[in-house]
mmCIF file of C-alpha atoms in Angstrom:
data_model
loop_
_atom_site.group_PDB
_atom_site.id
_atom_site.type_symbol
_atom_site.label_atom_id
_atom_site.label_comp_id
_atom_site.label_asym_id
_atom_site.label_seq_id
_atom_site.Cartn_x
_atom_site.Cartn_y
_atom_site.Cartn_z
ATOM 1 C CA MET M 1019 24.379 -7.212 32.736
ATOM 2 C CA SER M 1020 20.927 -7.756 34.254
ATOM 3 C CA ALA M 1021 17.773 -8.474 32.180
ATOM 4 C CA ASP M 1022 16.347 -5.096 33.253
ATOM 5 C CA ALA M 1023 19.492 -3.323 32.059
ATOM 6 C CA LEU M 1024 19.345 -5.177 28.755
ATOM 7 C CA ASP M 1025 15.676 -4.233 28.328
ATOM 8 C CA LYS M 1026 16.448 -0.574 29.015
ATOM 9 C CA GLU M 1027 19.352 -0.649 26.571
ATOM 10 C CA LEU M 1028 17.078 -2.131 23.889
ATOM 11 C CA ALA M 1029 14.310 0.382 24.647
ATOM 12 C CA ASP M 1030 16.798 3.268 24.381
ATOM 13 C CA LEU M 1031 18.064 1.883 21.091
ATOM 14 C CA ALA M 1032 14.484 1.589 19.785
ATOM 15 C CA ALA M 1033 13.693 5.183 20.791
ATOM 16 C CA SER M 1034 16.837 6.480 19.120
ATOM 17 C CA ALA M 1035 16.209 4.435 15.966
ATOM 18 C CA ARG M 1036 12.569 5.605 15.805
ATOM 19 C CA ALA M 1037 13.682 9.238 16.055
ATOM 20 C CA GLY M 1038 16.137 8.640 13.228
ATOM 21 C CA LEU M 1039 13.426 7.076 11.059
ATOM 22 C CA LEU M 1040 11.117 10.018 11.724
ATOM 23 C CA ARG M 1041 13.813 12.448 10.574
ATOM 24 C CA GLU M 1042 14.300 10.389 7.417
ATOM 25 C CA ILE M 1043 10.570 10.360 6.647
ATOM 26 C CA GLU M 1044 10.329 14.119 7.245
ATOM 27 C CA ALA M 1045 13.256 14.723 4.890
ATOM 28 C CA SER M 1046 11.579 12.646 2.175
ATOM 29 C CA GLY M 1047 8.593 15.006 2.107
ATOM 30 C CA ALA M 1048 6.153 12.171 2.806
ATOM 31 C CA PHE M 1049 4.307 14.222 5.452
ATOM 32 C CA ASP M 1050 3.854 17.274 3.232
ATOM 33 C CA ALA M 1051 0.152 16.658 2.453
ATOM 34 C CA ASP M 1052 -0.697 16.306 6.168
ATOM 35 C CA PRO M 1053 2.091 17.001 8.724
ATOM 36 C CA ARG M 1054 -0.161 15.835 11.578
ATOM 37 C CA TRP M 1055 0.943 12.253 10.843
ATOM 38 C CA GLU M 1056 4.375 13.015 12.293
ATOM 39 C CA GLU M 1057 2.975 12.635 15.799
ATOM 40 C CA ALA M 1058 1.564 9.176 15.035
ATOM 41 C CA PHE M 1059 4.865 7.901 13.621
ATOM 42 C CA ALA M 1060 6.712 9.318 16.615
ATOM 43 C CA ALA M 1061 4.346 7.615 19.055
ATOM 44 C CA VAL M 1062 3.719 4.153 17.556
ATOM 45 C CA PRO M 1063 6.663 1.731 18.010
ATOM 46 C CA ARG M 1064 7.182 -0.228 14.781
ATOM 47 C CA HIS M 1065 9.321 -2.905 16.443
ATOM 48 C CA LEU M 1066 6.309 -4.207 18.400
ATOM 49 C CA PHE M 1067 4.673 -5.105 15.079
ATOM 50 C CA VAL M 1068 7.648 -6.989 13.647
ATOM 51 C CA PRO M 1069 8.792 -9.411 16.389
ATOM 52 C CA TYR M 1070 10.637 -11.148 13.568
ATOM 53 C CA TYR M 1071 11.246 -10.522 9.883
ATOM 54 C CA TYR M 1072 13.256 -12.063 7.073
ATOM 55 C CA VAL M 1073 16.436 -10.643 5.590
ATOM 56 C CA GLY M 1074 17.611 -11.833 2.187
ATOM 57 C CA GLY M 1075 21.056 -13.392 1.980
ATOM 58 C CA VAL M 1076 23.257 -15.539 -0.230
ATOM 59 C CA GLY M 1077 21.671 -18.782 0.966
ATOM 60 C CA GLY M 1078 18.087 -17.515 1.036
ATOM 61 C CA HIS M 1079 16.250 -15.660 3.791
ATOM 62 C CA GLU M 1080 17.515 -15.313 7.354
ATOM 63 C CA ARG M 1081 15.036 -14.846 10.208
ATOM 64 C CA CYS M 1082 15.856 -11.836 12.375
ATOM 65 C CA TRP M 1083 14.164 -12.380 15.748
ATOM 66 C CA GLY M 1084 13.666 -9.966 18.615
ATOM 67 C CA GLY M 1085 13.478 -12.820 21.123
ATOM 68 C CA SER M 1086 16.980 -14.059 20.405
ATOM 69 C CA PRO M 1087 19.128 -14.751 23.493
ATOM 70 C CA ASP M 1088 22.013 -12.961 21.754
ATOM 71 C CA PRO M 1089 21.926 -9.222 22.629
ATOM 72 C CA ARG M 1090 23.751 -8.364 19.393
ATOM 73 C CA THR M 1091 21.043 -10.112 17.369
ATOM 74 C CA ARG M 1092 18.325 -8.259 19.287
ATOM 75 C CA ALA M 1093 20.090 -4.936 18.660
ATOM 76 C CA ARG M 1094 20.324 -5.777 14.951
ATOM 77 C CA TRP M 1095 16.601 -6.631 14.960
ATOM 78 C CA VAL M 1096 15.676 -3.270 16.525
ATOM 79 C CA ARG M 1097 17.843 -1.267 14.146
ATOM 80 C CA GLY M 1098 16.385 -3.153 11.175
ATOM 81 C CA ALA M 1099 12.829 -2.521 12.378
ATOM 82 C CA TYR M 1100 13.427 1.233 12.050
ATOM 83 C CA GLU M 1101 15.100 1.259 8.661
ATOM 84 C CA ASP M 1102 13.047 2.924 5.946
ATOM 85 C CA VAL M 1103 12.570 -0.320 4.026
ATOM 86 C CA PRO M 1104 9.792 -2.901 3.646
ATOM 87 C CA LEU M 1105 10.218 -5.931 5.901
ATOM 88 C CA ALA M 1106 9.214 -9.447 4.842
ATOM 89 C CA THR M 1107 7.204 -10.788 7.783
ATOM 90 C CA ARG M 1108 5.503 -13.925 6.464
ATOM 91 C CA MET M 1109 6.772 -16.360 3.847
ATOM 92 C CA ARG M 1110 5.630 -19.757 2.614
ATOM 93 C CA ASP M 1111 7.789 -21.969 0.390
ATOM 94 C CA GLY M 1112 9.911 -18.956 -0.478
ATOM 95 C CA VAL M 1113 6.899 -16.844 -1.515
ATOM 96 C CA LEU M 1114 6.234 -13.540 0.259
ATOM 97 C CA LEU M 1115 2.727 -13.519 1.762
ATOM 98 C CA SER M 1116 2.842 -10.444 3.984
ATOM 99 C CA SER M 1117 5.152 -7.589 4.783
ATOM 100 C CA SER M 1118 5.497 -4.374 6.726
ATOM 101 C CA SER M 1119 5.564 -1.653 4.071
ATOM 102 C CA GLN M 1120 8.296 0.956 3.706
ATOM 103 C CA PRO M 1121 7.530 3.556 6.415
ATOM 104 C CA SER M 1122 8.026 6.599 4.181
ATOM 105 C CA LEU M 1123 5.568 5.150 1.624
ATOM 106 C CA MET M 1124 3.110 4.410 4.441
ATOM 107 C CA ALA M 1125 3.482 8.002 5.639
ATOM 108 C CA LEU M 1126 2.880 9.375 2.149
ATOM 109 C CA MET M 1127 -0.226 7.223 1.681
ATOM 110 C CA LEU M 1128 -1.671 8.182 5.066
ATOM 111 C CA ALA M 1129 -0.991 11.864 4.397
ATOM 112 C CA GLU M 1130 -2.641 11.605 0.954
ATOM 113 C CA LEU M 1131 -5.640 9.880 2.566
ATOM 114 C CA ARG M 1132 -6.502 13.339 4.008
ATOM 115 C CA VAL M 1133 -8.429 12.048 6.998
ATOM 116 C CA GLU M 1134 -10.325 14.315 9.354
ATOM 117 C CA ASP M 1135 -11.460 13.751 12.933
ATOM 118 C CA GLY M 1136 -14.485 11.475 12.999
ATOM 119 C CA HIS M 1137 -13.711 9.732 9.702
ATOM 120 C CA ARG M 1138 -14.297 5.982 9.529
ATOM 121 C CA VAL M 1139 -11.498 4.137 7.723
ATOM 122 C CA LEU M 1140 -11.337 0.652 6.220
ATOM 123 C CA GLU M 1141 -7.869 -0.784 5.630
ATOM 124 C CA ILE M 1142 -7.569 -3.625 3.092
ATOM 125 C CA GLY M 1143 -4.648 -5.825 4.130
ATOM 126 C CA ALA M 1144 -4.005 -5.995 7.867
ATOM 127 C CA GLY M 1145 -0.356 -6.994 7.543
ATOM 128 C CA THR M 1146 1.433 -6.628 10.861
ATOM 129 C CA GLY M 1147 -1.152 -4.206 12.262
ATOM 130 C CA TYR M 1148 1.275 -1.265 12.225
ATOM 131 C CA ASN M 1149 -0.709 0.802 9.727
ATOM 132 C CA ALA M 1150 -3.932 0.166 11.661
ATOM 133 C CA ALA M 1151 -2.151 1.325 14.820
ATOM 134 C CA LEU M 1152 -1.115 4.582 13.149
ATOM 135 C CA LEU M 1153 -4.714 5.113 12.001
ATOM 136 C CA SER M 1154 -6.023 4.266 15.479
ATOM 137 C CA TYR M 1155 -3.632 6.734 17.104
ATOM 138 C CA ARG M 1156 -4.893 9.476 14.809
ATOM 139 C CA LEU M 1157 -8.623 8.662 14.675
ATOM 140 C CA GLY M 1158 -9.367 6.395 17.646
ATOM 141 C CA ASP M 1159 -9.869 2.619 17.723
ATOM 142 C CA GLY M 1160 -13.594 2.796 17.045
ATOM 143 C CA HIS M 1161 -13.084 4.519 13.693
ATOM 144 C CA VAL M 1162 -10.677 1.949 12.209
ATOM 145 C CA THR M 1163 -11.398 -1.442 10.603
ATOM 146 C CA THR M 1164 -8.742 -3.653 9.020
ATOM 147 C CA VAL M 1165 -9.385 -6.844 7.052
ATOM 148 C CA ASP M 1166 -7.214 -9.681 5.744
ATOM 149 C CA LEU M 1167 -7.955 -13.042 4.142
ATOM 150 C CA ASP M 1168 -5.452 -15.050 6.192
ATOM 151 C CA PRO M 1169 -6.557 -15.858 9.764
ATOM 152 C CA GLU M 1170 -2.926 -16.246 10.861
ATOM 153 C CA ILE M 1171 -2.215 -12.701 9.689
ATOM 154 C CA THR M 1172 -5.278 -11.201 11.383
ATOM 155 C CA GLU M 1173 -4.555 -13.064 14.621
ATOM 156 C CA SER M 1174 -0.956 -11.841 14.775
ATOM 157 C CA ALA M 1175 -2.020 -8.297 13.780
ATOM 158 C CA ARG M 1176 -4.619 -8.298 16.571
ATOM 159 C CA ARG M 1177 -1.997 -9.480 19.067
ATOM 160 C CA HIS M 1178 0.543 -6.847 17.977
ATOM 161 C CA LEU M 1179 -2.093 -4.118 18.201
ATOM 162 C CA GLN M 1180 -3.115 -5.163 21.704
ATOM 163 C CA ASP M 1181 0.530 -5.299 22.812
ATOM 164 C CA ALA M 1182 0.928 -1.721 21.579
ATOM 165 C CA GLY M 1183 -2.298 -0.594 23.265
ATOM 166 C CA TYR M 1184 -4.640 -0.334 20.241
ATOM 167 C CA ARG M 1185 -7.920 -2.138 19.595
ATOM 168 C CA PRO M 1186 -9.345 -1.367 16.161
ATOM 169 C CA THR M 1187 -11.743 -3.866 14.581
ATOM 170 C CA VAL M 1188 -9.740 -6.672 12.931
ATOM 171 C CA VAL M 1189 -11.724 -8.833 10.494
ATOM 172 C CA THR M 1190 -10.790 -12.071 8.746
ATOM 173 C CA GLY M 1191 -12.307 -12.044 5.263
ATOM 174 C CA ASP M 1192 -11.908 -11.286 1.571
ATOM 175 C CA GLY M 1193 -10.784 -7.671 1.304
ATOM 176 C CA ALA M 1194 -12.326 -7.366 -2.168
ATOM 177 C CA ARG M 1195 -15.737 -7.732 -0.524
ATOM 178 C CA GLY M 1196 -15.033 -5.023 2.040
ATOM 179 C CA VAL M 1197 -16.630 -5.167 5.489
ATOM 180 C CA PRO M 1198 -20.288 -4.211 4.930
ATOM 181 C CA GLU M 1199 -21.250 -4.611 8.588
ATOM 182 C CA ARG M 1200 -18.880 -1.750 9.493
ATOM 183 C CA ALA M 1201 -19.915 0.570 6.637
ATOM 184 C CA PRO M 1202 -20.255 3.349 5.668
ATOM 185 C CA PHE M 1203 -16.620 4.394 5.384
ATOM 186 C CA ASP M 1204 -15.202 7.847 4.703
ATOM 187 C CA ARG M 1205 -11.854 6.440 3.583
ATOM 188 C CA ILE M 1206 -10.632 3.104 2.209
ATOM 189 C CA ILE M 1207 -6.896 2.450 2.015
ATOM 190 C CA ALA M 1208 -5.435 -0.706 0.474
ATOM 191 C CA THR M 1209 -1.952 -1.998 1.270
ATOM 192 C CA CYS M 1210 -1.991 -4.653 -1.452
ATOM 193 C CA THR M 1211 -1.918 -4.348 -5.236
ATOM 194 C CA LEU M 1212 -5.202 -4.452 -7.177
ATOM 195 C CA THR M 1213 -5.977 -5.177 -10.817
ATOM 196 C CA SER M 1214 -9.391 -3.475 -10.669
ATOM 197 C CA ILE M 1215 -11.538 -1.514 -8.222
ATOM 198 C CA PRO M 1216 -13.965 -3.785 -6.317
ATOM 199 C CA ARG M 1217 -17.524 -2.517 -6.703
ATOM 200 C CA ALA M 1218 -18.288 -3.574 -3.140
ATOM 201 C CA TRP M 1219 -16.006 -0.813 -1.867
ATOM 202 C CA LEU M 1220 -17.974 1.938 -3.590
ATOM 203 C CA ALA M 1221 -21.221 0.604 -2.152
ATOM 204 C CA GLN M 1222 -19.710 0.772 1.352
ATOM 205 C CA CYS M 1223 -18.468 4.366 0.996
ATOM 206 C CA ALA M 1224 -20.188 7.521 2.126
ATOM 207 C CA PRO M 1225 -20.657 10.116 -0.650
ATOM 208 C CA GLY M 1226 -17.429 12.057 -1.102
ATOM 209 C CA ALA M 1227 -15.308 9.257 0.363
ATOM 210 C CA LEU M 1228 -11.754 8.683 -0.835
ATOM 211 C CA ILE M 1229 -10.268 5.344 -1.916
ATOM 212 C CA LEU M 1230 -6.460 5.118 -2.051
ATOM 213 C CA ALA M 1231 -5.061 1.906 -3.486
ATOM 214 C CA PRO M 1232 -2.002 0.491 -5.299
ATOM 215 C CA LEU M 1233 -2.712 -0.445 -8.920
ATOM 216 C CA ALA M 1234 -0.332 -1.035 -11.844
ATOM 217 C CA THR M 1235 2.752 0.044 -9.798
ATOM 218 C CA GLY M 1236 1.052 3.333 -8.901
ATOM 219 C CA LEU M 1237 -1.324 4.757 -6.299
ATOM 220 C CA ILE M 1238 -4.827 5.697 -7.438
ATOM 221 C CA ALA M 1239 -6.813 8.231 -5.401
ATOM 222 C CA LEU M 1240 -10.528 7.926 -6.225
ATOM 223 C CA THR M 1241 -13.258 10.249 -5.021
ATOM 224 C CA VAL M 1242 -16.535 8.333 -4.619
ATOM 225 C CA ARG M 1243 -19.677 10.088 -5.833
ATOM 226 C CA ASP M 1244 -22.071 7.254 -5.065
ATOM 227 C CA ALA M 1245 -22.266 3.438 -5.129
ATOM 228 C CA GLY M 1246 -21.806 3.377 -8.912
ATOM 229 C CA HIS M 1247 -19.388 6.217 -9.608
ATOM 230 C CA ALA M 1248 -15.827 7.142 -8.620
ATOM 231 C CA GLU M 1249 -12.990 8.958 -10.358
ATOM 232 C CA GLY M 1250 -9.508 10.221 -9.690
ATOM 233 C CA HIS M 1251 -5.855 10.544 -10.684
ATOM 234 C CA PHE M 1252 -2.799 8.508 -9.809
ATOM 235 C CA LEU M 1253 -0.258 10.019 -7.458
ATOM 236 C CA ARG M 1254 3.203 10.749 -8.778
ATOM 237 C CA THR M 1255 4.971 8.144 -6.667
ATOM 238 C CA PRO M 1256 5.603 4.492 -7.623
ATOM 239 C CA ALA M 1257 4.250 1.782 -5.320
ATOM 240 C CA PHE M 1258 4.898 -1.965 -5.196
ATOM 241 C CA PHE M 1259 2.895 -4.225 -2.875
ATOM 242 C CA VAL M 1260 2.006 -7.895 -2.623
ATOM 243 C CA PRO M 1261 -1.206 -8.699 -4.583
ATOM 244 C CA LEU M 1262 -4.646 -8.722 -3.011
ATOM 245 C CA ARG M 1263 -5.502 -12.352 -2.300
ATOM 246 C CA GLY M 1264 -9.038 -13.604 -2.679
ATOM 247 C CA SER M 1265 -11.736 -13.055 -5.267
ATOM 248 C CA ASP M 1266 -10.002 -10.086 -6.929
ATOM 249 C CA ARG M 1267 -6.595 -11.654 -7.541
ATOM 250 C CA ARG M 1268 -5.440 -12.324 -11.094
ATOM 251 C CA GLU M 1269 -1.918 -13.445 -11.917
ATOM 252 C CA PRO M 1270 -0.411 -11.315 -14.729
ATOM 253 C CA GLU M 1271 1.195 -13.101 -17.653
ATOM 254 C CA PRO M 1272 4.835 -12.277 -18.520
ATOM 255 C CA VAL M 1273 5.199 -9.669 -21.253
ATOM 256 C CA ALA M 1274 7.789 -9.989 -24.027
ATOM 257 C CA LEU M 1275 9.515 -6.692 -24.822
ATOM 258 C CA ALA M 1276 11.131 -7.657 -28.124
ATOM 259 C CA GLY M 1277 11.143 -4.665 -30.465
ATOM 260 C CA VAL M 1278 10.626 -2.114 -27.652
ATOM 261 C CA PRO M 1279 13.288 0.644 -27.641
ATOM 262 C CA HIS M 1280 15.874 0.516 -24.875
ATOM 263 C CA ARG M 1281 14.740 3.847 -23.370
ATOM 264 C CA ALA M 1282 11.243 2.443 -22.815
ATOM 265 C CA ARG M 1283 12.436 -0.954 -21.575
ATOM 266 C CA GLU M 1284 14.532 0.742 -18.897
ATOM 267 C CA SER M 1285 11.865 3.241 -17.796
ATOM 268 C CA ASP M 1286 9.710 2.696 -14.736
ATOM 269 C CA LEU M 1287 7.118 5.055 -16.252
ATOM 270 C CA PHE M 1288 6.813 2.935 -19.389
ATOM 271 C CA HIS M 1289 6.348 -0.202 -17.294
ATOM 272 C CA PHE M 1290 3.574 1.579 -15.414
ATOM 273 C CA LEU M 1291 1.749 2.248 -18.704
ATOM 274 C CA LEU M 1292 2.380 -1.347 -19.750
ATOM 275 C CA ALA M 1293 0.835 -2.625 -16.516
ATOM 276 C CA LEU M 1294 -2.120 -0.261 -16.830
ATOM 277 C CA THR M 1295 -2.892 -1.371 -20.396
ATOM 278 C CA ARG M 1296 -2.079 -5.065 -19.984
ATOM 279 C CA GLY M 1297 -4.149 -7.138 -22.385
ATOM 280 C CA ILE M 1298 -5.219 -4.030 -24.335
ATOM 281 C CA LEU M 1299 -2.007 -2.669 -25.862
ATOM 282 C CA ASP M 1300 0.926 -4.794 -26.930
ATOM 283 C CA PRO M 1301 4.350 -3.488 -25.807
ATOM 284 C CA GLN M 1302 5.153 -1.918 -29.179
ATOM 285 C CA GLU M 1303 1.849 0.005 -29.229
ATOM 286 C CA ALA M 1304 2.368 1.111 -25.634
ATOM 287 C CA SER M 1305 5.919 2.232 -26.440
ATOM 288 C CA ALA M 1306 4.763 4.297 -29.441
ATOM 289 C CA LEU M 1307 2.066 5.996 -27.366
ATOM 290 C CA TRP M 1308 4.459 6.658 -24.481
ATOM 291 C CA GLU M 1309 7.064 8.282 -26.741
ATOM 292 C CA ARG M 1310 4.475 10.327 -28.647
ATOM 293 C CA GLU M 1311 2.900 11.707 -25.453
ATOM 294 C CA GLY M 1312 6.209 12.831 -23.978
ATOM 295 C CA MET M 1313 6.886 9.917 -21.598
ATOM 296 C CA PRO M 1314 4.051 10.898 -19.223
ATOM 297 C CA GLY M 1315 4.363 10.474 -15.472
ATOM 298 C CA ARG M 1316 1.866 8.591 -13.340
ATOM 299 C CA GLU M 1317 0.046 11.767 -12.316
ATOM 300 C CA ARG M 1318 -1.253 12.239 -15.869
ATOM 301 C CA TYR M 1319 -3.232 8.999 -15.664
ATOM 302 C CA GLY M 1320 -6.516 8.337 -13.905
ATOM 303 C CA ILE M 1321 -9.364 5.890 -13.458
ATOM 304 C CA THR M 1322 -13.116 6.284 -13.806
ATOM 305 C CA VAL M 1323 -15.573 3.779 -12.347
ATOM 306 C CA GLY M 1324 -19.004 4.222 -13.922
ATOM 307 C CA ALA M 1325 -22.309 2.502 -13.363
ATOM 308 C CA GLU M 1326 -21.499 -0.163 -15.967
ATOM 309 C CA HIS M 1327 -17.828 0.234 -16.941
ATOM 310 C CA ALA M 1328 -14.459 1.050 -15.380
ATOM 311 C CA TRP M 1329 -11.578 2.424 -17.392
ATOM 312 C CA ALA M 1330 -8.141 3.985 -17.114
ATOM 313 C CA TRP M 1331 -7.192 7.075 -19.102
ATOM 314 C CA LEU M 1332 -4.423 9.498 -19.965
ATOM 315 C CA ASP M 1333 -5.039 13.196 -19.195
ATOM 316 C CA GLU M 1334 -8.865 13.171 -19.508
ATOM 317 C CA PRO M 1335 -11.580 10.595 -18.749
ATOM 318 C CA GLU M 1336 -13.219 11.293 -22.109
ATOM 319 C CA GLY M 1337 -9.973 12.033 -23.962
ATOM 320 C CA PRO M 1338 -8.389 10.157 -26.860
ATOM 321 C CA TYR M 1339 -6.727 7.483 -24.717
ATOM 322 C CA ALA M 1340 -8.839 5.165 -22.558
ATOM 323 C CA TRP M 1341 -8.541 1.486 -21.655
ATOM 324 C CA PRO M 1342 -10.976 -0.840 -19.876
ATOM 325 C CA LEU M 1343 -9.801 -2.189 -16.552
ATOM 326 C CA PRO M 1344 -9.687 -5.996 -16.147
ATOM 327 C CA GLY M 1345 -13.167 -7.454 -15.731
ATOM 328 C CA SER M 1346 -14.802 -4.412 -17.341
ATOM 329 C CA SER M 1347 -16.348 -4.078 -20.779
ATOM 330 C CA GLY M 1348 -15.731 -0.361 -20.800
ATOM 331 C CA PRO M 1349 -14.434 1.798 -23.664
ATOM 332 C CA GLY M 1350 -11.440 0.533 -25.576
ATOM 333 C CA LEU M 1351 -8.520 2.608 -26.787
ATOM 334 C CA VAL M 1352 -9.896 5.346 -28.995
ATOM 335 C CA GLU M 1353 -6.615 6.237 -30.679
ATOM 336 C CA VAL M 1354 -3.204 4.571 -30.962
#
């Protein structure tokens, strides 16, 4: 079989796999908040952004490479690129540094970002460049900025974007500091887990801007009033990302769950509360609150960033349950 025939076979496989992924994302309901994102996911080829990725196995991680001389390996690579799973794309000494997020979660986050034509978007965490490409398809290159701390990541993201025909602004820098030279932004979306909301982001937002970011295994959607004030609820869905590296990163200490009832220990919703109140409530206190309040889902929690303090809360910003975020001296828990 000729090289041209092989290329066509691979391209046909990629097109078929992309169509299958799109159907899967649609069925998940991820596009419900903004169905216009379907067109972007149909148009942007994910495989161009993951020329290789790592697949876990018995002996560690195996590198799946699109440039393999073996056509079966290349076919496996293409099919894997369009599975609705996160793909490990950069590892160092067995530690995951960067990944391509699960496409259905990306779709949900982009839909919940509620962008409009003309909006300027800052993405924190360039990753492979795939998310920036989706944003660029929807809004245009000139309206999208993506930033990452690692120059190797930004260089490869820039290359992938160019190969796919997109040229947003790609910046190497500390995402916690934002990109002030490109401000103001109407939307900020983070694809890495935070422990607190960087104040620099609020200062770089236009009034009424939206910040969507992973925090405490959830997704917080904050509406920005001005440089010193933002507030919003968590979305219902869970979200797990690699941590933001740079000035905002703090390594969490392991938490002992001795004395916590089995129902709480096994619940993702309890672990969300535990992550949100880390350092404020011990596990037994968190478990008692969680049981008493009816095992609340993520959507009942929110975050307020004030001029001097930032805090998380259950049900109401000024209600009986509020906890300062890390690095803030805000209000403590009012009632246990």
